[in-house]
Short mmCIF file of C-alpha atoms in Angstrom, two decimals:
data_model
loop_
_atom_site.label_atom_id
_atom_site.label_comp_id
_atom_site.label_asym_id
_atom_site.label_seq_id
_atom_site.Cartn_x
_atom_site.Cartn_y
_atom_site.Cartn_z
CA ASP A 1 33.90 163.06 72.50
CA ALA A 2 35.34 162.57 69.04
CA LYS A 3 35.23 158.96 67.92
CA THR A 4 38.07 156.73 66.78
CA THR A 5 37.83 153.59 64.66
CA GLN A 6 40.36 150.77 64.88
CA PRO A 7 40.45 147.23 63.50
CA ASN A 8 39.33 144.71 66.11
CA SER A 9 42.42 142.57 65.73
CA MET A 10 45.73 142.30 63.95
CA GLU A 11 48.42 139.70 63.79
CA SER A 12 52.12 139.98 63.08
CA ASN A 13 55.34 138.05 63.45
CA GLU A 14 58.07 138.57 65.95
CA GLU A 15 60.83 140.97 64.91
CA GLU A 16 58.73 142.43 62.10
CA PRO A 17 57.30 145.96 62.01
CA VAL A 18 53.67 146.47 62.92
CA HIS A 19 51.46 149.28 61.69
CA LEU A 20 48.32 149.85 63.75
CA PRO A 21 45.84 152.21 62.04
CA CYS A 22 43.33 154.56 63.62
CA ASN A 23 40.69 156.64 61.90
CA HIS A 24 39.43 159.82 63.55
CA SER A 25 37.65 161.78 60.86
CA THR A 26 35.81 164.02 63.36
CA ILE A 27 38.94 165.15 65.17
CA SER A 28 38.93 168.81 66.17
CA GLY A 29 41.83 171.14 65.48
CA THR A 30 43.07 171.03 69.06
CA ASP A 31 42.62 167.32 69.87
CA TYR A 32 45.74 165.37 70.67
CA ILE A 33 46.07 161.78 69.47
CA HIS A 34 47.06 159.45 72.29
CA TRP A 35 47.91 155.77 72.22
CA TYR A 36 47.77 153.47 75.20
CA ARG A 37 48.16 149.73 75.36
CA GLN A 38 46.91 147.14 77.81
CA LEU A 39 48.77 143.92 78.37
CA PRO A 40 46.74 140.94 79.61
CA SER A 41 45.41 141.36 83.15
CA GLN A 42 47.13 144.71 83.62
CA GLY A 43 46.18 148.38 83.60
CA PRO A 44 46.81 150.37 80.43
CA GLU A 45 50.13 152.07 79.86
CA TYR A 46 50.96 155.17 77.87
CA VAL A 47 52.66 154.59 74.54
CA ILE A 48 52.86 157.88 72.67
CA HIS A 49 50.94 160.99 71.72
CA GLY A 50 51.05 163.70 69.07
CA LEU A 51 49.23 166.67 67.61
CA THR A 52 50.31 167.26 64.01
CA SER A 53 53.89 166.13 63.50
CA ASN A 54 55.12 162.57 63.53
CA VAL A 55 56.55 161.53 66.88
CA ASN A 56 59.11 158.97 67.97
CA ASN A 57 59.97 157.57 71.37
CA ARG A 58 61.66 154.48 72.72
CA MET A 59 58.48 152.42 72.46
CA ALA A 60 57.03 153.39 69.10
CA SER A 61 56.49 155.96 66.37
CA LEU A 62 53.31 157.83 65.58
CA ALA A 63 52.60 158.86 62.03
CA ILE A 64 49.83 161.43 61.66
CA ALA A 65 48.14 162.10 58.34
CA GLU A 66 48.39 165.60 56.98
CA ASP A 67 44.63 166.16 57.37
CA ARG A 68 44.82 164.56 60.87
CA LYS A 69 41.86 162.30 60.09
CA SER A 70 43.93 159.21 60.63
CA SER A 71 47.09 158.08 62.34
CA THR A 72 49.26 154.98 62.54
CA LEU A 73 51.13 153.58 65.49
CA ILE A 74 54.31 151.89 64.37
CA LEU A 75 56.14 149.24 66.35
CA HIS A 76 59.42 148.95 64.53
CA ARG A 77 60.35 145.47 65.63
CA ALA A 78 57.62 143.60 67.44
CA THR A 79 58.39 141.25 70.30
CA LEU A 80 56.15 138.78 72.08
CA ARG A 81 55.84 141.32 74.90
CA ASP A 82 54.10 143.72 72.52
CA ALA A 83 51.03 141.46 72.38
CA ALA A 84 48.33 143.67 73.86
CA VAL A 85 45.22 145.68 73.12
CA TYR A 86 46.17 149.05 71.64
CA TYR A 87 43.87 152.00 72.13
CA CYS A 88 43.82 155.17 70.04
CA ILE A 89 42.24 158.02 72.00
CA LEU A 90 41.52 161.66 71.14
CA ARG A 91 42.09 164.13 73.93
CA PRO A 92 41.45 167.89 74.11
CA PRO A 93 44.36 170.06 75.27
CA ILE A 94 44.92 169.88 79.01
CA ILE A 95 44.98 173.08 81.00
CA GLN A 96 45.98 171.63 84.36
CA GLY A 97 46.04 168.30 86.12
CA ALA A 98 44.58 165.23 84.50
CA GLN A 99 41.72 164.63 82.15
CA LYS A 100 39.56 161.57 81.64
CA LEU A 101 40.26 159.17 78.83
CA VAL A 102 37.45 157.61 76.83
CA PHE A 103 38.46 154.17 75.59
CA GLY A 104 37.11 152.62 72.41
CA GLN A 105 37.34 148.93 71.62
CA GLY A 106 40.98 149.05 70.56
CA THR A 107 42.96 146.63 68.42
CA ARG A 108 44.03 143.30 69.85
CA LEU A 109 47.54 142.64 68.54
CA THR A 110 48.80 139.07 68.39
CA ILE A 111 52.48 138.43 67.83
CA ASN A 112 53.51 135.07 66.41
CA PRO A 113 56.89 133.62 67.41
CA GLY B 1 57.48 156.98 84.89
CA ALA B 2 55.23 157.59 87.84
CA VAL B 3 53.73 154.64 89.69
CA VAL B 4 50.17 153.99 90.73
CA SER B 5 49.39 151.07 92.99
CA GLN B 6 46.13 149.34 93.82
CA HIS B 7 45.21 147.18 96.76
CA PRO B 8 44.10 144.48 96.83
CA SER B 9 45.05 143.02 93.47
CA ARG B 10 42.39 140.36 93.80
CA VAL B 11 39.44 139.97 96.14
CA ILE B 12 36.60 137.50 96.52
CA CYS B 13 33.61 138.50 98.59
CA LYS B 14 30.15 137.20 99.33
CA SER B 15 27.04 138.74 97.87
CA GLY B 16 25.71 141.54 100.06
CA THR B 17 29.02 142.54 101.57
CA SER B 18 31.07 145.66 100.82
CA VAL B 19 34.56 145.82 99.40
CA LYS B 20 37.04 148.69 99.50
CA ILE B 21 39.70 149.15 96.82
CA GLU B 22 42.60 151.56 97.33
CA CYS B 23 44.42 153.51 94.65
CA ARG B 24 47.68 155.25 95.55
CA SER B 25 50.05 157.46 93.61
CA LEU B 26 53.43 156.43 94.97
CA ASP B 27 55.80 159.14 93.82
CA PHE B 28 53.62 162.04 92.78
CA GLN B 29 50.59 163.99 93.90
CA ALA B 30 47.32 163.52 92.06
CA THR B 31 44.56 166.09 92.34
CA THR B 32 42.40 163.92 90.14
CA MET B 33 42.06 160.17 89.92
CA PHE B 34 39.79 158.14 87.69
CA TRP B 35 38.04 154.84 88.27
CA TYR B 36 37.33 152.44 85.42
CA ARG B 37 35.60 149.09 85.21
CA GLN B 38 36.37 146.43 82.65
CA PHE B 39 34.37 143.29 81.96
CA PRO B 40 35.99 140.31 80.22
CA LYS B 41 36.81 140.90 76.57
CA GLN B 42 35.52 144.46 76.78
CA SER B 43 37.09 147.88 76.87
CA LEU B 44 37.54 150.10 79.91
CA MET B 45 34.49 152.02 80.98
CA LEU B 46 34.96 155.19 82.98
CA MET B 47 32.93 155.08 86.20
CA ALA B 48 33.84 158.29 87.97
CA THR B 49 36.30 161.11 88.41
CA SER B 50 37.70 161.43 91.92
CA ASN B 51 38.74 164.92 93.03
CA GLU B 52 40.84 165.50 96.13
CA GLY B 53 38.82 167.23 98.82
CA SER B 54 35.53 167.26 96.95
CA LYS B 55 32.78 164.97 95.75
CA ALA B 56 33.38 162.58 92.93
CA THR B 57 31.78 163.06 89.54
CA TYR B 58 30.03 159.96 88.31
CA GLU B 59 29.41 158.96 84.70
CA GLN B 60 25.88 158.49 83.52
CA GLY B 61 24.42 155.19 84.63
CA VAL B 62 26.85 154.64 87.51
CA GLU B 63 25.13 154.48 90.91
CA LYS B 64 26.93 156.85 93.27
CA ASP B 65 25.37 155.21 96.35
CA LYS B 66 26.65 151.83 95.28
CA PHE B 67 30.15 152.89 94.27
CA LEU B 68 31.40 155.20 97.00
CA ILE B 69 34.51 157.17 96.15
CA ASN B 70 36.68 159.04 98.64
CA HIS B 71 39.74 161.06 97.69
CA ALA B 72 41.00 162.17 101.08
CA SER B 73 44.56 163.05 100.14
CA LEU B 74 46.65 163.87 97.10
CA THR B 75 47.97 160.32 96.99
CA LEU B 76 44.98 158.15 97.88
CA SER B 77 41.57 157.49 96.43
CA THR B 78 39.29 154.65 97.51
CA LEU B 79 36.40 152.94 95.77
CA THR B 80 33.93 151.04 97.95
CA VAL B 81 31.53 148.66 96.26
CA THR B 82 28.60 148.47 98.65
CA SER B 83 26.24 145.52 98.88
CA ALA B 84 28.11 143.76 96.12
CA HIS B 85 26.32 141.35 93.79
CA PRO B 86 27.69 138.85 91.27
CA GLU B 87 27.10 141.32 88.43
CA ASP B 88 29.61 143.67 90.10
CA SER B 89 32.33 141.12 89.46
CA SER B 90 34.80 142.92 87.22
CA PHE B 91 38.31 144.30 86.83
CA TYR B 92 38.52 147.73 88.49
CA ILE B 93 41.32 150.04 87.39
CA CYS B 94 42.30 153.46 88.66
CA SER B 95 44.43 156.11 87.00
CA ALA B 96 45.94 159.43 87.98
CA GLY B 97 47.69 162.44 86.54
CA GLU B 98 50.14 164.76 88.25
CA ALA B 99 48.74 167.71 90.19
CA ASP B 100 51.35 170.35 89.56
CA ARG B 101 51.65 170.36 85.80
CA PRO B 102 49.56 169.71 82.71
CA SER B 103 49.79 165.98 82.46
CA TYR B 104 49.71 164.52 79.00
CA GLU B 105 50.35 161.07 80.35
CA GLN B 106 47.99 159.28 82.65
CA TYR B 107 49.32 156.59 84.94
CA PHE B 108 47.25 153.48 85.51
CA GLY B 109 47.19 151.09 88.42
CA PRO B 110 47.58 147.34 87.87
CA GLY B 111 43.89 146.74 88.51
CA THR B 112 41.83 144.88 91.11
CA ARG B 113 39.90 141.81 90.13
CA LEU B 114 36.70 141.55 92.13
CA THR B 115 34.73 138.32 92.27
CA VAL B 116 31.39 138.33 94.07
CA THR B 117 30.05 134.88 94.95
#
């Protein structure tokens, strides 16, 4: 499994944008970049995913470098409820059904009021 | 999004006893479910892949006779921790993807916190 590298922790203030980086220099040409987050004492939840182009959804934006060796999850306006551990995960294309996710250590995001 | 439930959410058992944890997909069918374990301050570690109607596939280092997995239907997988010991105390989380289409999103249960005394 291709490896991802994330900072152990980051801190930001409420209502400010947050940029969470992820390095994945060994990514293959067909790997998707997925982001999940885990709130305290809960199971992870899907945030966003992408392949080559930048992606936006109601939760966040994903900016993918042109060489795909890094990506950045962007929370446009952080709230206290965004405090969580954010995981960047590489995933091969799925043919059918589900596929296992391999979690790294993730980034623990703290939001200050 | 789709919902995955787990039961119980929290369980305390005595050393040597067995504990069963249920994972259900509430509004979709899941051919495959996954079981993870998470120790405090650590990341999720995949334990096994549960396939409906067939034997589970265990990750290296996970004892299949200790962690029994049954996936009897498209909406239910169970994990039984047999002869539990204090070192099995952990947060157990299941996840599932939808059976009838390539599923880019995996749905996670809320987790079960097991404490073995």
